[in-house]
Amino acid sequence: MYMRLRPLAVANLLYGSRAGSSSSNSSRRFLINTRRSYSTRAPDNKRGEIDISAYPPERIRNFSIIAHIDHGKSTLADRLLEHTGVISKSGKNKQVLDKLKVERERGITVKAQSASMFYEHKGERYLMNLIDTPGHVDFSYEVSRSLAACQGTILLVDAAQGIQAQTVANFYLAFGEGLEVIPMLNKVDLPTAEPERAAQQIESAFEIEADRILHISAKTGLGVDQVLPAVIEKAPPPLGSVDKPFKALLFDTWYDTYVGVVCLMAIKDGSVKRGDRIVSSHSGTKYEVAEVGIMHPEQTPTTLLQVGQVGYIVCNMKSIAEAHVGDTFYKDRHPVEPLPGFVPAKSMVFAGVFPIDAGEFDSLNESIQKLTLNDSSVSVHKETSAALGQGWRLGFLGTLHMDVFRQRLEEEYDANVLITSPTVPYQIKYTDGITKFIQTPADFPDANIMQDFVESTMEPYVSATILFPEKYLGNMLELCTTHRGEIQNHTYIDETRVMLKCLLPMAEIVTDFYDKLKSKSQGFASFDYEEAGYRASDLVKMEVLLNGEAVDALAAVMHKSMVVTVGRDIAKRLKDVIRRQLFDIIIQTAANGKIVARETVKQLRKNVTAKCYGGDITRKMKLLNRQKEGKKRMKKIGKVELPQEAFLSIMTKSQN
């Protein structure tokens, strides 16, 4: 058994007693200091595990906080942890639950986290489980599974900014899960705060009475002491029975170097303890439980986890790919009905990742493997490009997910990578009834097959919600229509703000749609979306030809109406970045077997007539014709080398 010793006790042990003190006094002082070294919450057994079985479901509250980016969600979580004594009030607590560097830098939550708090209310002690969820639409499935582990949620709105697009999306996600929504206005202490206007927006958009809204300031602590009592009184306790067979919902995982995969679970029925054998409903794999506990806020082992509680389980799971968010676990030989809503992770945005230097392939491969240990939603397939060499085809949940992955590769592993333009999965329906998903332009059928064997092509659509001030309504309508959007409706949530709903092709929003949205609204618009299925669309494959040879890395699938505009733009930008050779370089873009744009990089020529200071014109023509023949022979054997700038130019949308 290991003992935690205070510094004085360690000093007495190593160096003996002070001068003039007897050895018996030294021993007694050592024993006293050893006794004082334990936490005030004494362990209940020799393994240092605490007992939380005294908390029945009636005295447990599982809740989350949903908010738009930068509305103070992580700050409120810090204040709640301080208020309940989980962390000290040192003033240095900033984003305690945001463990990743990218989360702290961007001010966003990427991975779900939980923290258990013990709180006394009206003479009774409650176990409060805060589940911190991501807010971005890319992680909407993880959010829905995290909310399924809760019974209530705090809807946090910035009193200065009012409700935003992400606020609307997260509210309806929580409303669809049947959670009790507890509205709160944050940052009411700011000089620019307008709590009355924000409360009116909440009442208009969500039909929540303004007198039910709490006014708080997470930064200063104003009104924070009212938050947990409101959760206890308004959020219902978890349902379930300890006498029923064990059933648990897996809502998050991470990889630990020493114990393997750590699973965060919400216990719906029964109980689980160390030594039990549990089974995954999705895969049928059996695991032996090595440790159970709660996040307080770090891993704190307990004797067991029972109905209504939220905690972690270490079960000797070796690979993160074995853990599926939304999966149901039960005890061996006691099968149960799986919980509804489980869907395997599905990638919606694909991109090629290649090392800048081919010699860094092995180190980049190792970095990607390490990074995917904690992110099973990234699909990885090796890919070889004639232009870029060996690399990978990675699938992501969305564009933010892809950007976060790239940033973590560069910051945590010091990797230099080239990421190709993101694409979305398309559907090809053939005349024989077979439907095929297309993830790369190379898999798209050529013009002859499209004409003879393809019945229809389909692309994914999203249902978008855009919130903005009224004066930008014209700009927003123009932006949506130029990106092939279908306007559904627009409503006024107050006198000055408009909520616009429209259908957009997903291929239109994975590139520069968000940048244009912020530009046309001077930064005031907010945007969120959800999947809306596949719809028929006239899709074609556009290829880039250099001297008649296709460059596979520059091929793209797009709507037929965009081919001419995009083709001309790509040809012009390639002409600016391709270096001149000793022969002409012909740049062409083609679709459906037809050339849609052409540019020519003129050859470098030596002035072969410089020595002809006079004489007949036939002397000059003879020299020029000889040079022309040499250029033809050189063009047959010469190859065009594309610089990295060419790919970066294509992958960066033009400012126009």
XYZ file of C-alpha atoms in Angstrom:
656
model
C 0.000 0.000 0.000
C 1.360 3.438 -0.968
C 1.148 6.346 1.469
C 1.070 10.020 0.514
C 3.476 11.815 2.890
C 3.634 15.478 3.737
C 7.014 17.184 3.133
C 7.743 17.415 6.882
C 7.112 13.717 7.343
C 9.451 12.912 4.456
C 12.118 15.166 5.959
C 11.815 13.466 9.345
C 12.076 10.083 7.688
C 15.169 10.956 5.641
C 17.102 13.194 8.008
C 15.854 12.237 11.448
C 14.507 14.521 14.175
C 15.556 18.071 14.857
C 18.497 18.741 17.178
C 17.658 18.164 20.830
C 14.622 15.921 20.128
C 14.485 12.317 21.136
C 14.057 9.472 18.684
C 10.665 8.615 20.219
C 9.380 12.143 19.593
C 10.654 11.916 16.032
C 8.811 8.642 15.479
C 5.624 10.025 17.014
C 5.862 13.137 14.826
C 6.360 10.945 11.743
C 3.269 8.862 12.578
C 1.149 11.959 13.185
C 2.207 13.513 9.884
C 1.540 10.247 8.059
C -1.984 10.107 9.456
C -2.714 13.653 8.342
C -1.558 13.003 4.790
C -4.819 11.410 3.597
C -7.591 13.348 1.886
C -10.587 14.422 3.924
C -12.644 11.947 1.868
C -11.236 8.727 3.309
C -10.925 5.722 1.015
C -13.307 2.873 1.717
C -10.855 0.049 0.996
C -7.180 -0.683 0.585
C -7.233 0.224 -3.128
C -8.098 3.840 -2.312
C -11.598 3.581 -3.813
C -14.402 5.772 -2.498
C -17.959 4.558 -1.993
C -20.726 6.487 -3.809
C -23.388 3.805 -3.440
C -25.100 6.034 -0.850
C -26.369 8.270 -3.674
C -29.619 6.800 -5.070
C -31.030 8.149 -8.358
C -33.242 10.590 -6.428
C -30.122 12.464 -5.254
C -28.288 12.449 -8.606
C -28.539 15.092 -11.319
C -26.917 14.615 -14.733
C -26.821 17.867 -16.698
C -24.901 19.590 -19.484
C -24.285 23.149 -20.698
C -25.094 24.083 -24.287
C -24.090 27.421 -25.776
C -22.717 29.152 -28.843
C -18.952 29.639 -29.209
C -17.544 32.177 -26.706
C -20.745 32.502 -24.674
C -18.967 31.396 -21.476
C -19.688 27.660 -21.255
C -16.215 26.614 -20.055
C -15.992 29.582 -17.668
C -19.293 28.618 -16.038
C -18.038 25.040 -15.664
C -14.921 26.390 -13.893
C -17.036 28.436 -11.459
C -19.272 25.452 -10.655
C -16.225 23.277 -9.927
C -14.872 26.003 -7.646
C -18.238 26.510 -5.933
C -18.462 22.820 -5.020
C -14.827 22.576 -3.886
C -13.678 20.233 -6.649
C -10.926 22.695 -7.578
C -9.447 25.493 -5.487
C -10.426 29.121 -5.975
C -6.916 30.125 -7.015
C -7.924 32.451 -9.833
C -5.824 30.412 -12.273
C -8.645 28.119 -13.370
C -9.305 28.681 -17.047
C -11.035 26.027 -19.173
C -10.291 23.219 -16.703
C -12.400 20.738 -18.687
C -10.790 21.695 -22.020
C -7.781 19.377 -21.987
C -6.519 19.822 -25.564
C -4.254 22.719 -26.548
C -6.373 23.421 -29.618
C -9.480 23.733 -27.409
C -7.828 26.367 -25.236
C -6.465 28.322 -28.209
C -9.682 28.362 -30.223
C -12.057 28.631 -27.259
C -14.059 25.611 -28.418
C -14.842 22.170 -27.027
C -13.835 19.263 -29.260
C -14.139 16.259 -26.923
C -16.845 15.617 -24.346
C -15.709 15.648 -20.723
C -17.478 14.985 -17.427
C -16.932 16.181 -13.866
C -18.662 14.906 -10.726
C -19.442 17.322 -7.892
C -20.843 16.785 -4.402
C -23.276 19.525 -3.386
C -25.476 20.032 -0.332
C -28.966 21.459 -0.884
C -31.627 21.802 1.835
C -29.798 19.421 4.151
C -29.237 16.649 1.586
C -26.065 15.852 -0.355
C -26.413 15.460 -4.118
C -24.096 13.953 -6.720
C -24.018 16.420 -9.621
C -22.555 15.131 -12.905
C -21.667 17.882 -15.375
C -21.162 16.585 -18.913
C -19.320 19.167 -21.024
C -20.279 18.606 -24.665
C -18.872 19.941 -27.963
C -20.986 22.637 -29.541
C -20.071 22.562 -33.229
C -22.269 20.800 -35.766
C -19.391 18.533 -36.835
C -19.746 16.750 -33.504
C -23.558 16.769 -33.392
C -23.794 12.977 -33.045
C -21.416 12.980 -30.064
C -23.476 15.836 -28.592
C -26.722 13.867 -29.020
C -25.209 10.811 -27.290
C -23.817 12.989 -24.474
C -27.226 14.627 -24.041
C -28.767 11.147 -23.899
C -26.766 10.645 -20.685
C -28.398 13.774 -19.150
C -31.833 14.647 -17.835
C -31.423 18.428 -17.914
C -29.359 21.055 -19.688
C -28.388 24.676 -19.102
C -29.056 26.874 -22.145
C -26.427 29.613 -21.829
C -26.837 32.802 -23.874
C -24.529 35.814 -23.994
C -26.529 38.847 -22.810
C -24.531 41.103 -25.169
C -24.743 38.969 -28.339
C -28.136 37.324 -27.909
C -29.002 33.936 -29.369
C -26.856 32.672 -32.254
C -27.211 29.900 -34.839
C -25.461 27.327 -32.676
C -27.755 28.210 -29.769
C -30.780 27.390 -31.918
C -29.321 24.088 -33.178
C -28.289 22.898 -29.715
C -31.640 23.866 -28.185
C -33.577 21.740 -30.659
C -31.081 18.894 -30.167
C -31.744 18.980 -26.400
C -35.465 19.463 -26.955
C -35.512 16.394 -29.212
C -33.859 14.334 -26.445
C -36.661 15.374 -24.051
C -34.356 17.234 -21.646
C -35.471 19.900 -19.190
C -34.003 23.161 -20.523
C -32.872 25.693 -17.896
C -32.251 29.078 -19.604
C -29.568 31.453 -18.304
C -28.172 34.776 -19.473
C -24.417 35.131 -19.027
C -22.157 38.211 -19.003
C -24.899 40.463 -17.597
C -22.176 42.580 -15.950
C -20.775 43.803 -19.277
C -21.441 47.450 -20.223
C -22.759 46.292 -23.607
C -25.113 43.684 -22.111
C -28.791 43.916 -23.048
C -30.445 41.223 -20.905
C -33.990 42.381 -21.674
C -33.445 42.124 -25.443
C -31.723 38.729 -25.115
C -34.548 37.441 -22.887
C -37.068 38.617 -25.476
C -35.168 36.693 -28.188
C -35.236 33.514 -26.081
C -38.956 33.928 -25.458
C -39.642 34.559 -29.152
C -37.450 31.752 -30.533
C -37.966 29.015 -27.918
C -41.261 30.001 -26.203
C -39.579 30.158 -22.774
C -40.982 32.736 -20.346
C -38.576 35.563 -19.594
C -39.170 35.333 -15.814
C -37.717 31.781 -15.828
C -34.326 33.013 -17.055
C -31.483 33.326 -14.536
C -29.102 36.293 -14.888
C -25.496 35.396 -14.070
C -21.883 36.352 -14.744
C -19.613 33.313 -14.884
C -16.474 35.457 -14.901
C -17.226 37.416 -11.707
C -19.313 34.687 -10.039
C -22.474 36.807 -9.944
C -25.511 34.523 -9.509
C -23.458 31.315 -9.883
C -24.672 30.134 -6.448
C -28.207 29.913 -7.924
C -27.220 27.592 -10.782
C -26.970 24.223 -9.005
C -30.140 24.753 -6.893
C -31.980 25.533 -10.147
C -30.651 22.313 -11.700
C -31.689 20.245 -8.649
C -35.197 21.704 -8.542
C -35.950 21.781 -12.284
C -34.047 18.817 -13.784
C -35.633 15.397 -13.060
C -33.568 12.605 -11.463
C -32.390 9.752 -13.719
C -34.740 6.837 -14.270
C -33.848 3.173 -13.819
C -33.505 0.548 -11.115
C -30.484 -0.954 -9.388
C -32.283 -4.315 -9.349
C -32.460 -4.560 -13.155
C -29.635 -6.076 -15.268
C -26.705 -3.774 -15.915
C -27.137 -1.447 -18.913
C -24.841 1.473 -19.759
C -24.492 4.066 -22.550
C -20.994 4.805 -23.893
C -20.772 8.516 -24.764
C -17.034 9.256 -24.917
C -13.614 7.565 -24.914
C -9.934 8.420 -24.813
C -6.732 6.439 -25.022
C -4.383 6.041 -22.053
C -0.844 4.782 -22.690
C -0.857 2.552 -19.605
C -4.382 1.106 -19.359
C -5.636 1.348 -22.953
C -9.044 2.801 -23.798
C -10.932 4.589 -21.012
C -14.715 4.659 -21.553
C -17.080 7.307 -20.178
C -20.466 5.699 -19.520
C -23.857 6.626 -18.111
C -25.361 3.767 -16.068
C -29.004 3.317 -17.066
C -29.790 0.206 -14.957
C -28.059 -2.045 -12.442
C -24.467 -1.605 -11.275
C -20.920 -2.517 -12.295
C -17.733 -3.052 -10.289
C -14.179 -4.224 -10.745
C -13.986 -7.841 -11.900
C -17.322 -7.883 -13.785
C -17.386 -9.019 -17.434
C -19.255 -6.680 -19.759
C -20.224 -7.055 -23.426
C -20.629 -4.562 -26.280
C -24.043 -4.768 -27.973
C -22.610 -3.544 -31.282
C -19.646 -5.908 -31.633
C -20.402 -8.643 -29.079
C -16.841 -8.384 -27.696
C -16.391 -9.241 -24.012
C -14.250 -7.218 -21.614
C -13.230 -7.592 -17.978
C -13.631 -4.454 -15.864
C -10.310 -3.459 -14.274
C -11.394 -0.173 -12.677
C -14.461 2.047 -12.295
C -14.637 5.599 -11.004
C -15.784 9.183 -11.461
C -14.092 12.286 -12.891
C -13.496 14.553 -9.864
C -12.237 16.272 -12.062
C -9.441 13.750 -12.674
C -9.952 9.974 -12.553
C -11.000 8.972 -9.021
C -11.649 5.218 -8.516
C -14.833 4.100 -6.740
C -16.057 0.780 -5.381
C -18.814 0.615 -8.006
C -20.984 2.593 -10.410
C -24.729 2.155 -10.171
C -27.922 3.336 -11.825
C -28.064 7.065 -12.562
C -24.344 7.655 -12.112
C -21.856 8.800 -14.755
C -18.248 7.650 -14.617
C -15.348 6.003 -16.382
C -14.687 2.289 -16.880
C -11.299 0.719 -17.678
C -11.946 -2.671 -19.249
C -8.719 -3.717 -21.008
C -9.930 -2.372 -24.352
C -6.835 -2.146 -26.558
C -7.945 -0.056 -29.541
C -10.106 3.058 -29.769
C -11.704 1.507 -32.880
C -13.447 -1.027 -30.598
C -15.292 1.761 -28.747
C -18.326 3.133 -30.591
C -19.972 6.258 -29.185
C -23.642 5.470 -28.513
C -23.025 1.733 -27.950
C -24.815 -0.158 -25.169
C -22.922 -2.375 -22.711
C -24.350 -5.151 -20.551
C -23.044 -7.894 -18.266
C -21.977 -11.209 -19.718
C -24.871 -13.709 -19.916
C -27.390 -10.966 -19.058
C -28.253 -9.400 -22.448
C -30.488 -6.338 -22.590
C -32.285 -4.349 -25.281
C -29.782 -1.857 -26.818
C -30.488 1.813 -26.203
C -31.965 3.611 -29.258
C -30.113 6.149 -31.366
C -26.829 4.332 -32.027
C -25.316 5.098 -35.440
C -21.709 4.194 -36.409
C -19.500 7.229 -37.118
C -19.878 8.420 -40.719
C -17.330 10.660 -42.432
C -18.832 13.564 -44.374
C -15.694 15.379 -45.587
C -12.696 13.698 -47.222
C -9.257 15.111 -47.939
C -5.892 13.802 -49.056
C -2.952 14.313 -46.681
C 0.587 14.210 -48.102
C 3.974 15.033 -46.538
C 5.712 18.138 -47.890
C 8.974 16.163 -47.913
C 8.699 12.556 -49.116
C 11.364 11.563 -46.583
C 8.961 12.417 -43.737
C 6.416 9.772 -44.776
C 7.249 7.321 -41.971
C 7.246 9.944 -39.215
C 3.948 11.381 -40.491
C 2.466 7.881 -40.595
C 3.398 7.400 -36.944
C 1.940 10.810 -36.026
C -1.388 10.031 -37.711
C -1.580 6.666 -35.952
C -0.980 8.295 -32.559
C -3.528 11.027 -33.207
C -6.234 8.593 -34.334
C -5.762 6.622 -31.094
C -7.913 9.316 -29.464
C -10.216 9.966 -32.423
C -11.891 6.906 -33.879
C -14.183 9.036 -36.072
C -11.286 9.712 -38.489
C -11.163 7.131 -41.277
C -7.665 6.457 -42.668
C -6.813 4.863 -46.035
C -3.466 4.988 -47.804
C -3.445 6.739 -51.168
C -0.856 7.220 -53.903
C -0.840 10.226 -56.217
C 1.297 10.496 -59.341
C 1.858 14.166 -58.563
C 2.154 14.183 -54.757
C 3.518 10.703 -54.025
C 2.419 8.506 -51.130
C -0.125 9.807 -48.651
C -3.471 9.103 -47.004
C -7.141 9.672 -47.698
C -8.704 10.811 -44.423
C -12.403 11.087 -43.658
C -13.674 13.676 -41.155
C -17.001 14.588 -39.568
C -16.803 18.098 -41.030
C -14.542 20.990 -41.976
C -13.856 22.080 -38.368
C -12.964 18.488 -37.478
C -10.504 18.462 -40.410
C -8.990 21.816 -39.414
C -8.568 20.738 -35.776
C -6.894 17.484 -36.907
C -4.476 19.414 -39.140
C -3.659 21.887 -36.354
C -2.984 19.076 -33.879
C -0.705 17.359 -36.415
C 1.337 20.529 -36.852
C 1.458 21.632 -33.198
C 1.671 18.359 -31.279
C 3.801 16.382 -33.749
C 5.594 19.174 -35.671
C 4.430 17.718 -38.992
C 4.536 19.579 -42.319
C 1.620 18.374 -44.402
C -0.191 19.273 -47.591
C -3.966 18.784 -47.426
C -5.901 18.627 -50.705
C -9.217 20.378 -51.261
C -11.980 18.787 -49.153
C -14.613 16.735 -50.951
C -17.919 15.227 -49.881
C -19.234 11.706 -50.595
C -21.433 11.491 -53.694
C -23.872 8.771 -54.736
C -23.890 7.201 -58.204
C -26.983 5.200 -59.119
C -26.414 2.834 -62.064
C -29.033 1.583 -64.482
C -28.818 -1.946 -63.017
C -29.982 -0.625 -59.606
C -26.580 -0.601 -57.872
C -25.769 2.516 -55.812
C -22.123 3.397 -55.206
C -20.572 6.013 -52.917
C -17.805 8.129 -54.430
C -15.233 9.569 -52.029
C -12.492 10.670 -54.424
C -12.616 12.226 -57.917
C -10.535 9.285 -59.188
C -13.482 6.933 -58.438
C -15.942 9.051 -60.423
C -16.932 7.325 -63.703
C -15.707 8.822 -66.983
C -17.918 10.462 -69.607
C -18.658 7.262 -71.584
C -19.792 5.309 -68.526
C -21.846 8.282 -67.324
C -23.684 8.414 -70.629
C -24.406 4.688 -71.014
C -24.639 3.145 -67.539
C -25.429 5.853 -64.958
C -29.055 6.626 -64.149
C -28.527 9.542 -61.743
C -25.978 11.294 -59.532
C -26.760 12.570 -56.030
C -25.000 14.864 -53.566
C -25.523 15.520 -49.833
C -27.533 18.561 -48.734
C -27.676 20.366 -45.407
C -30.411 22.372 -43.710
C -28.723 25.646 -42.749
C -29.703 28.208 -40.121
C -28.239 31.716 -40.405
C -28.788 34.516 -37.854
C -27.834 38.097 -38.715
C -28.889 41.760 -38.311
C -31.747 42.865 -40.545
C -29.664 45.207 -42.745
C -27.692 42.238 -44.151
C -30.781 40.353 -45.363
C -30.108 41.139 -49.036
C -26.474 40.026 -48.815
C -27.422 36.758 -47.113
C -30.122 35.935 -49.685
C -27.634 36.631 -52.498
C -24.965 34.486 -50.841
C -27.295 31.497 -50.494
C -28.645 31.689 -54.053
C -25.162 32.014 -55.610
C -24.188 28.810 -53.766
C -27.156 26.891 -55.239
C -29.186 27.286 -52.060
C -32.970 27.031 -51.744
C -34.492 29.601 -49.379
C -37.116 27.995 -47.133
C -38.152 30.854 -44.840
C -36.909 33.765 -42.798
C -38.357 35.051 -39.529
C -37.665 37.993 -37.228
C -36.651 36.916 -33.713
C -36.776 40.556 -32.578
C -36.898 44.026 -34.132
C -33.368 43.884 -35.549
C -32.342 40.213 -36.001
C -33.411 37.732 -38.695
C -33.236 33.929 -38.722
C -32.911 32.495 -42.253
C -33.403 28.812 -43.057
C -32.290 27.340 -46.383
C -31.144 24.116 -48.068
C -27.547 24.106 -49.337
C -25.390 21.495 -51.101
C -22.746 20.360 -48.636
C -20.035 20.738 -51.296
C -20.723 24.494 -51.273
C -20.079 24.988 -47.553
C -16.882 22.920 -47.134
C -14.717 25.471 -48.948
C -15.132 29.232 -48.492
C -18.818 29.698 -47.666
C -18.168 30.583 -44.021
C -15.523 33.183 -44.949
C -17.904 34.859 -47.401
C -20.685 34.760 -44.804
C -18.546 36.688 -42.305
C -17.338 39.082 -45.002
C -20.809 39.977 -46.310
C -22.193 40.459 -42.778
C -19.134 42.293 -41.393
C -18.700 39.446 -38.900
C -22.195 39.687 -37.360
C -23.759 36.553 -38.908
C -23.640 33.109 -37.284
C -24.130 29.859 -39.143
C -25.071 26.294 -38.266
C -26.396 23.319 -40.199
C -27.563 19.711 -39.994
C -27.625 16.909 -42.539
C -30.643 16.808 -44.856
C -29.979 13.656 -46.891
C -29.098 13.214 -50.570
C -30.768 14.904 -53.548
C -30.397 14.401 -57.297
C -27.858 16.720 -58.896
C -26.161 17.147 -62.286
C -22.570 16.283 -61.335
C -19.527 16.083 -63.597
C -15.829 15.387 -63.113
C -13.489 18.196 -64.097
C -9.894 17.261 -64.972
C -6.803 19.404 -65.375
C -4.576 18.514 -68.347
C -0.963 19.597 -68.768
C 0.187 19.015 -72.351
C -2.608 16.475 -72.706
C -1.795 14.483 -69.541
C -4.306 14.482 -66.679
C -3.105 15.530 -63.201
C -5.061 13.309 -60.823
C -4.388 15.457 -57.742
C -6.148 18.451 -59.338
C -9.307 16.627 -60.472
C -12.595 17.641 -58.826
C -16.272 16.682 -58.858
C -18.694 19.597 -59.103
C -22.061 20.727 -60.397
C -22.295 21.175 -64.154
C -23.167 24.880 -63.838
C -19.838 25.639 -62.146
C -17.494 23.923 -64.594
C -16.766 26.886 -66.885
C -16.226 29.419 -64.076
C -14.062 27.144 -61.947
C -12.184 25.752 -64.975
C -11.142 29.207 -66.185
C -10.115 30.267 -62.697
C -7.931 27.177 -62.183
C -6.288 27.552 -65.601
C -5.407 31.206 -64.924
C -3.949 30.488 -61.493
C -1.893 27.573 -62.793
C -0.475 29.789 -65.519
C 0.798 32.193 -62.839
C 2.574 29.535 -60.758
C 3.971 27.062 -63.330
C 7.537 27.936 -64.269
C 8.375 28.424 -67.959
C 10.172 25.573 -69.728
C 12.075 25.255 -73.004
C 8.776 24.226 -74.631
C 5.170 25.458 -74.508
C 3.026 24.179 -71.621
C -0.630 23.908 -72.526
C -2.990 24.065 -69.518
C -6.509 22.760 -70.141
C -9.532 21.982 -67.995
C -11.992 19.422 -69.344
C -15.355 17.956 -68.351
C -17.446 15.318 -70.121
C -14.734 14.977 -72.758
C -14.898 18.673 -73.714
C -12.273 21.355 -73.135
C -13.778 24.244 -71.159
C -10.710 26.470 -70.638
C -7.161 26.796 -71.947
C -4.069 28.787 -71.068
C -0.530 28.541 -72.472
C 2.755 29.069 -70.656
C 5.072 30.290 -73.401
C 8.412 28.601 -73.879
C 11.784 30.080 -73.049
C 13.561 30.857 -76.338
C 17.133 31.624 -77.208
C 17.583 34.425 -79.721
C 19.154 32.306 -82.466
C 19.027 35.173 -85.010
C 21.218 37.487 -82.926
C 24.318 36.680 -85.002
C 22.496 37.516 -88.265
C 23.458 41.185 -88.669
C 22.280 41.281 -92.231
C 21.779 39.248 -95.348
C 18.765 37.462 -96.799
C 15.663 36.565 -94.719
C 16.085 32.892 -95.624
C 19.115 32.674 -93.289
C 16.980 33.746 -90.316
C 14.095 31.431 -91.296
C 16.496 28.490 -91.538
C 17.721 29.076 -87.977
C 14.181 29.588 -86.631
C 12.867 26.394 -88.289
C 15.766 24.402 -86.887
C 14.931 25.751 -83.409
C 11.242 24.853 -83.907
C 12.090 21.243 -84.762
C 14.228 20.974 -81.638
C 11.347 22.316 -79.539
C 9.004 19.662 -80.979
C 11.419 16.858 -80.102
C 11.882 18.313 -76.616
C 8.104 18.519 -76.067
C 7.737 14.802 -76.805
C 10.186 13.761 -74.110
C 9.897 16.713 -71.705
C 7.779 16.507 -68.540
C 6.107 19.314 -66.622
C 6.982 19.486 -62.935
C 4.294 21.091 -60.810
C 5.637 23.057 -57.841
C 3.971 22.932 -54.416
C 2.727 26.475 -55.022
C 0.522 25.149 -57.815
C -1.364 22.826 -55.475
C -1.617 25.458 -52.757
C -3.011 27.892 -55.308
C -5.734 25.485 -56.371
C -6.579 24.519 -52.789
C -6.942 28.157 -51.746
C -10.076 29.717 -53.165
C -9.576 32.920 -55.119
C -10.454 36.138 -53.323
C -13.089 36.872 -55.956
